[in-house]
XYZ file of N, CA and C in Angstrom:
513
model
N 0.083 -17.732 -50.541
C -1.152 -17.242 -51.496
C -1.671 -15.977 -50.783
N -1.979 -16.081 -49.437
C -2.752 -15.010 -48.740
C -1.932 -14.239 -47.708
N -0.603 -14.560 -47.723
C 0.471 -13.957 -46.852
C 0.472 -12.480 -47.041
N 0.461 -11.915 -45.936
C 0.696 -10.131 -45.732
C 1.930 -10.201 -44.895
N 2.296 -9.027 -45.150
C 3.517 -8.414 -44.219
C 3.001 -8.170 -42.884
N 3.817 -8.032 -41.750
C 3.371 -7.587 -40.589
C 2.952 -6.020 -40.667
N 2.045 -5.798 -40.108
C 1.535 -4.248 -39.949
C 0.666 -4.022 -41.213
N 0.812 -5.105 -42.232
C 0.033 -4.525 -43.482
C -1.497 -4.623 -43.163
N -2.218 -3.573 -43.531
C -3.712 -3.729 -43.397
C -4.418 -4.473 -44.501
N -5.383 -5.126 -44.095
C -6.023 -6.087 -45.198
C -6.797 -5.000 -46.343
N -6.940 -5.297 -47.332
C -7.281 -4.321 -48.263
C -8.894 -4.272 -47.901
N -9.703 -3.125 -48.275
C -11.117 -3.200 -47.938
C -12.025 -4.043 -48.735
N -11.319 -4.547 -50.104
C -12.266 -5.478 -50.754
C -11.768 -6.997 -50.351
N -10.933 -7.202 -49.548
C -10.598 -8.564 -49.201
C -11.807 -9.110 -48.221
N -12.218 -10.262 -48.713
C -13.408 -10.959 -48.249
C -12.793 -12.562 -47.848
N -13.403 -12.975 -46.820
C -13.404 -14.529 -46.523
C -14.371 -15.148 -47.079
N -14.217 -15.720 -48.455
C -15.353 -16.443 -48.926
C -15.106 -17.886 -49.340
N -14.063 -18.402 -48.693
C -13.820 -19.796 -49.080
C -13.049 -20.357 -47.844
N -12.775 -21.746 -47.763
C -12.167 -22.502 -46.616
C -10.988 -22.026 -46.434
N -10.195 -21.946 -47.649
C -8.853 -21.581 -47.509
C -8.560 -20.412 -46.931
N -9.366 -19.396 -47.289
C -9.072 -17.840 -46.723
C -9.487 -18.128 -45.335
N -10.496 -18.511 -44.977
C -10.642 -18.718 -43.538
C -9.900 -19.500 -42.718
N -9.168 -20.491 -43.397
C -8.066 -21.392 -42.621
C -6.841 -20.211 -42.387
N -6.738 -19.523 -43.583
C -5.390 -18.570 -43.366
C -5.662 -17.646 -42.347
N -6.895 -17.100 -42.346
C -7.240 -16.080 -41.252
C -6.970 -16.383 -39.887
N -7.593 -17.921 -39.646
C -7.307 -18.380 -38.336
C -5.810 -18.590 -38.044
N -5.167 -19.084 -38.901
C -3.588 -19.159 -38.754
C -3.137 -17.768 -38.164
N -3.420 -16.827 -39.052
C -2.939 -15.578 -39.040
C -3.170 -14.768 -37.453
N -4.416 -15.128 -37.129
C -5.013 -14.828 -35.811
C -4.258 -15.504 -34.601
N -3.916 -16.793 -34.655
C -3.059 -17.578 -33.724
C -1.718 -17.125 -33.761
N -1.156 -16.754 -34.997
C 0.243 -16.371 -35.054
C 0.379 -14.868 -34.193
N -0.446 -14.098 -34.387
C -0.587 -12.824 -33.808
C -0.720 -13.005 -32.208
N -1.731 -13.867 -31.851
C -1.919 -14.057 -30.484
C -0.460 -14.798 -29.931
N -0.086 -15.653 -30.473
C 1.242 -16.144 -29.974
C 2.260 -15.129 -29.661
N 2.465 -14.450 -30.700
C 3.454 -13.116 -30.670
C 3.070 -12.212 -29.406
N 1.898 -11.898 -29.491
C 1.556 -11.193 -28.037
C 1.798 -11.956 -26.870
N 1.572 -13.197 -26.825
C 1.768 -13.814 -25.463
C 3.213 -14.025 -25.133
N 4.150 -14.233 -26.064
C 5.391 -14.153 -26.135
C 6.021 -12.816 -25.495
N 5.402 -11.917 -26.087
C 5.842 -10.577 -25.841
C 5.437 -9.997 -24.190
N 4.169 -10.506 -24.004
C 3.719 -10.246 -22.713
C 4.436 -11.163 -21.775
N 4.955 -12.433 -21.970
C 5.822 -13.151 -20.986
C 6.957 -12.489 -20.704
N 7.897 -12.122 -21.925
C 9.016 -11.172 -21.651
C 8.834 -10.234 -21.057
N 7.675 -9.314 -21.282
C 7.461 -8.123 -20.648
C 7.551 -8.324 -19.161
N 6.629 -9.380 -18.656
C 6.271 -9.818 -17.222
C 7.617 -10.050 -16.432
N 8.488 -10.769 -17.369
C 9.956 -11.215 -16.736
C 10.451 -9.960 -16.548
N 10.667 -9.205 -17.500
C 11.430 -8.015 -17.274
C 11.206 -7.199 -16.209
N 9.596 -6.745 -15.946
C 9.045 -6.247 -15.045
C 9.463 -6.839 -13.628
N 9.402 -8.165 -13.537
C 9.866 -8.670 -12.344
C 11.360 -8.424 -11.999
N 12.233 -8.471 -13.055
C 13.597 -8.374 -12.833
C 13.591 -6.671 -12.283
N 13.045 -5.793 -12.873
C 13.252 -4.458 -12.469
C 12.620 -4.286 -11.054
N 11.524 -4.716 -10.841
C 10.983 -4.644 -9.490
C 11.876 -5.200 -8.408
N 12.608 -6.376 -8.603
C 13.813 -6.903 -7.813
C 14.893 -5.914 -7.556
N 15.177 -5.269 -8.790
C 16.362 -4.413 -8.843
C 15.881 -3.005 -7.992
N 14.612 -2.632 -7.855
C 14.222 -1.667 -7.112
C 14.364 -2.089 -5.726
N 14.005 -3.250 -5.138
C 13.848 -3.833 -4.023
C 15.428 -3.749 -3.362
N 16.366 -4.435 -4.489
C 17.719 -4.509 -3.782
C 18.309 -2.969 -3.773
N 18.015 -1.915 -4.584
C 18.552 -0.692 -4.536
C 18.071 -0.134 -3.268
N 16.874 -0.352 -2.800
C 16.362 0.431 -1.634
C 17.163 -0.144 -0.618
N 17.404 -1.536 -0.552
C 18.162 -2.070 0.534
C 19.780 -1.644 0.661
N 20.191 -1.448 -0.492
C 21.412 -0.790 -0.599
C 21.634 0.777 0.141
N 20.452 1.332 -0.412
C 20.249 2.827 0.153
C 19.943 2.775 1.631
N 19.190 1.795 2.104
C 19.075 1.703 3.630
C 20.403 1.470 4.255
N 21.292 0.403 3.896
C 22.300 0.070 4.432
C 23.322 1.330 4.399
N 23.478 2.002 3.035
C 24.573 3.149 3.249
C 24.081 4.294 3.970
N 22.836 4.536 4.214
C 22.490 5.597 5.179
C 22.094 5.264 6.568
N 21.929 4.129 6.918
C 21.615 3.896 8.184
C 22.507 4.397 9.246
N 23.674 4.348 9.079
C 24.889 5.165 10.084
C 24.696 6.645 10.111
N 24.356 7.366 9.153
C 24.296 8.610 8.859
C 22.999 8.956 9.728
N 21.905 8.179 9.387
C 20.574 8.653 10.051
C 20.650 8.441 11.503
N 21.355 7.404 12.169
C 21.549 7.105 13.584
C 22.163 8.519 14.105
N 23.447 8.908 13.279
C 24.256 9.889 13.906
C 23.511 11.411 13.848
N 22.506 11.473 13.066
C 21.538 12.507 12.914
C 20.622 12.514 13.992
N 20.101 11.289 14.316
C 19.061 11.248 15.246
C 19.823 11.502 16.559
N 21.004 11.148 16.817
C 21.697 11.572 18.327
C 21.854 13.022 18.070
N 22.186 13.678 16.891
C 22.688 15.082 16.861
C 21.320 15.869 17.364
N 20.229 15.508 16.816
C 19.000 16.248 17.151
C 18.740 16.345 18.704
N 19.245 15.560 19.500
C 19.238 15.667 20.777
C 20.133 16.732 21.507
N 21.237 17.261 20.641
C 21.917 18.423 20.961
C 21.491 19.772 20.496
N 20.655 19.914 19.743
C 20.265 21.207 19.382
C 18.743 21.785 19.682
N 18.645 23.005 19.678
C 17.278 23.348 20.179
C 16.081 23.268 19.131
N 15.558 21.980 19.161
C 14.607 21.216 18.061
C 13.144 21.960 18.484
N 12.414 22.137 17.530
C 10.997 22.462 17.833
C 10.281 21.244 18.119
N 9.530 21.331 19.349
C 8.790 20.341 19.903
C 7.287 20.538 19.478
N 6.585 19.340 19.225
C 5.110 19.264 19.120
C 4.598 18.183 19.948
N 3.281 17.784 19.755
C 2.783 16.676 20.429
C 3.313 15.373 19.830
N 3.533 15.392 18.616
C 3.842 14.130 17.778
C 5.277 14.149 17.385
N 6.089 15.112 17.580
C 7.367 15.044 16.907
C 8.284 16.099 17.444
N 9.585 15.716 17.163
C 10.674 16.836 17.319
C 11.232 17.192 15.963
N 11.661 18.369 15.693
C 12.035 18.838 14.297
C 13.061 19.785 14.480
N 14.051 19.772 13.556
C 15.268 20.914 13.443
C 15.449 21.001 11.912
N 15.195 22.431 11.501
C 15.418 22.670 10.108
C 16.694 23.033 9.673
N 17.207 22.797 8.574
C 18.586 23.142 8.104
C 18.444 23.586 6.797
N 19.389 24.042 6.062
C 19.095 24.558 4.735
C 18.942 23.152 3.642
N 19.567 22.190 4.034
C 19.729 20.933 3.115
C 18.215 19.988 3.397
N 17.608 20.223 4.672
C 16.553 19.497 4.997
C 16.114 19.512 6.336
N 15.315 18.716 6.903
C 14.905 18.907 7.959
C 14.930 17.374 8.582
N 15.489 17.661 10.046
C 15.460 16.321 10.842
C 14.107 16.149 11.698
N 13.634 15.144 11.409
C 12.331 14.878 12.242
C 12.299 13.644 12.966
N 11.922 13.514 14.277
C 11.652 12.464 15.130
C 10.284 12.380 15.317
N 9.715 11.382 14.804
C 8.151 11.261 15.226
C 8.129 10.437 16.617
N 7.407 10.730 17.578
C 7.638 10.207 18.915
C 6.534 9.011 18.814
N 6.891 8.075 19.611
C 6.118 6.816 19.738
C 4.667 7.200 20.207
N 3.695 6.424 20.145
C 2.375 6.658 20.583
C 1.835 5.611 20.671
N 0.630 5.459 21.369
C -0.287 4.329 21.644
C -1.560 4.505 20.848
N -1.735 3.476 20.244
C -3.024 3.353 19.416
C -3.894 2.123 19.646
N -5.146 2.237 18.945
C -5.935 1.122 19.183
C -6.029 -0.046 18.130
N -6.097 -1.428 18.385
C -5.915 -2.428 17.559
C -7.332 -2.858 17.890
N -8.206 -2.979 16.715
C -9.662 -3.505 17.019
C -9.818 -4.778 16.343
N -10.842 -5.656 16.864
C -11.266 -6.912 16.271
C -12.818 -6.445 15.803
N -12.788 -6.129 14.474
C -14.029 -5.770 14.029
C -15.362 -6.710 14.423
N -15.081 -7.776 14.377
C -16.221 -8.784 14.626
C -16.521 -8.694 16.082
N -15.660 -8.826 16.988
C -16.062 -8.390 18.389
C -16.667 -7.432 18.715
N -16.071 -5.986 18.043
C -16.499 -4.803 18.299
C -17.869 -4.710 17.700
N -17.999 -5.159 16.780
C -19.460 -5.127 16.144
C -20.466 -5.813 17.175
N -20.293 -6.935 17.637
C -21.113 -7.621 18.511
C -21.160 -6.831 19.980
N -19.990 -6.228 20.419
C -20.291 -5.312 21.603
C -21.015 -4.121 21.219
N -20.908 -3.438 19.987
C -21.636 -2.370 20.011
C -23.187 -2.485 19.636
N -23.473 -3.640 18.982
C -24.665 -4.102 18.802
C -25.467 -4.362 20.077
N -24.846 -4.721 21.252
C -25.684 -5.240 22.273
C -25.406 -3.922 23.269
N -24.418 -3.033 23.401
C -24.288 -2.020 24.217
C -24.397 -0.602 23.866
N -23.941 -0.389 22.518
C -23.861 0.956 22.100
C -24.253 1.090 20.560
N -25.499 0.885 20.311
C -25.986 0.726 18.694
C -25.958 1.998 18.239
N -25.685 3.057 18.736
C -25.806 4.445 18.352
C -24.401 4.678 17.551
N -23.413 3.913 17.887
C -22.329 3.703 16.873
C -22.138 2.983 15.943
N -23.169 2.214 15.617
C -23.311 1.444 14.415
C -23.788 2.046 13.027
N -23.258 1.855 12.023
C -23.959 2.208 10.737
C -24.830 1.434 10.318
N -25.658 1.708 9.517
C -26.600 0.886 8.939
C -26.266 -0.310 8.337
N -25.000 -0.645 7.975
C -24.620 -1.753 7.267
C -24.703 -2.904 7.934
N -24.504 -3.262 8.894
C -24.033 -2.595 10.168
C -22.517 -2.880 10.190
N -21.878 -1.937 10.573
C -20.403 -1.607 10.487
C -20.088 -0.475 11.679
N -19.152 -0.995 12.406
C -18.571 0.002 13.745
C -18.321 1.287 13.024
N -19.033 2.313 13.909
C -18.497 3.838 13.619
C -17.176 3.989 14.358
N -16.272 3.510 13.911
C -14.906 3.505 14.647
C -14.487 4.917 14.996
N -14.518 5.666 14.008
C -14.152 7.169 14.225
C -14.727 7.672 15.486
N -16.087 7.565 15.480
C -16.907 8.161 16.680
C -16.767 7.369 17.909
N -16.581 6.097 17.974
C -16.627 5.241 19.028
C -15.388 5.318 19.655
N -14.122 5.724 19.035
C -12.758 5.556 19.337
C -12.692 7.030 20.376
N -13.537 7.907 19.943
C -13.499 9.276 20.665
C -14.008 9.082 22.174
N -14.560 7.935 22.341
C -15.134 7.597 23.871
C -14.394 6.567 24.624
N -13.138 6.134 24.076
C -12.299 5.221 24.324
C -11.015 6.041 25.006
N -10.518 5.065 26.192
C -8.993 5.679 26.534
C -8.227 4.681 26.980
N -7.079 4.759 27.008
C -5.900 3.717 27.269
C -5.461 3.754 28.741
N -5.842 2.825 29.476
C -5.485 2.898 30.877
C -4.535 1.609 31.105
N -3.183 1.862 31.326
C -2.403 0.680 31.516
C -2.450 -0.069 30.143
N -2.565 -1.206 30.110
C -2.597 -1.972 28.886
C -4.415 -2.234 28.522
N -5.182 -1.473 29.152
C -6.562 -1.890 28.719
C -7.210 -0.650 28.155
N -8.190 -0.868 27.442
C -9.125 -0.187 26.687
C -10.235 0.162 27.619
N -10.704 1.290 27.966
C -11.831 1.890 28.884
C -12.707 2.601 27.983
N -14.053 2.325 28.132
C -15.072 3.183 27.619
C -15.214 4.256 28.540
N -14.984 5.562 28.197
C -14.906 6.749 29.012
C -16.267 6.811 29.844
N -17.306 6.850 28.868
C -18.640 7.242 29.487
C -19.304 6.313 30.435
N -18.775 4.980 30.364
C -19.264 3.879 31.159
C -18.284 3.445 32.307
N -17.207 3.584 31.919
C -16.047 3.113 32.557
C -15.777 1.329 32.413
N -16.458 0.828 31.402
C -16.254 -0.474 31.160
C -15.048 -0.748 30.409
N -14.488 -1.934 30.556
C -13.275 -2.303 29.859
C -13.816 -3.009 28.401
N -13.239 -2.663 27.462
C -13.513 -3.240 26.131
C -12.297 -4.467 25.900
N -12.899 -5.489 25.863
C -11.865 -6.738 25.433
C -11.687 -6.879 24.173
N -12.547 -6.557 23.368
C -12.523 -6.632 22.095
C -11.470 -5.662 21.283
N -10.760 -4.774 21.872
C -9.983 -3.850 21.527
C -8.647 -4.013 22.332
N -7.311 -4.021 21.564
C -6.270 -4.269 22.326
C -5.370 -2.948 22.190
N -4.446 -2.916 23.183
C -3.617 -1.657 22.944
C -2.369 -2.198 22.220
N -1.821 -1.446 21.026
C -0.402 -1.641 20.499
C 0.220 -0.567 20.646
N 1.553 -0.716 20.724
C 2.646 0.193 20.788
C 3.075 0.555 19.426
N 3.137 1.632 18.975
C 3.707 2.186 17.572
C 4.869 2.947 17.892
N 6.054 2.017 17.416
C 7.432 2.866 17.653
C 7.559 4.134 16.982
N 8.520 4.888 17.738
C 8.588 6.219 16.793
C 9.588 6.167 15.749
N 9.634 6.927 14.886
C 10.441 6.784 13.715
C 11.309 8.165 13.606
N 12.332 8.138 12.820
C 13.613 9.217 12.668
C 13.471 9.313 11.159
N 13.565 10.342 10.450
C 13.713 10.442 9.023
C 14.216 12.102 8.789
N 14.774 11.878 7.678
C 15.058 13.119 6.956
C 14.406 13.706 5.802
N 13.937 14.800 6.001
C 12.946 15.176 5.043
C 13.285 16.463 4.217
């Protein structure tokens, strides 16, 4: 009685003025929402499949190129590469060989660092309070496996030293 084709717009003069029309409208809304729900479910499943395919393809690419990357890494030692503080680089027409050097960096425990700065160096605290890590880091040095505050010579136990391995890639 009130059936409309998909995508057909209700006429402007259509109004819901009785229980049958109201019931029909409720059923129509439920049907549309059910269709949307099924569409979303299928789309999300497809997205999941595609994301897994991306992961699989990345893994295959890494497996197929690992040997060549290793040989290029070895080759870099035999050519006059450009050396900077952070990397070795050698440029060829097809791309650039880059070996990023390993470096030591800080790993901090924010809660312990906040407590330390509150008690010993409040000038490095933000009003939040939150450590002003960028500023405080400038006052630190790595000695052996310890972090030392340069201006006081104090060992900072709430910050540990971590080794970040060097990497090699073709760009």
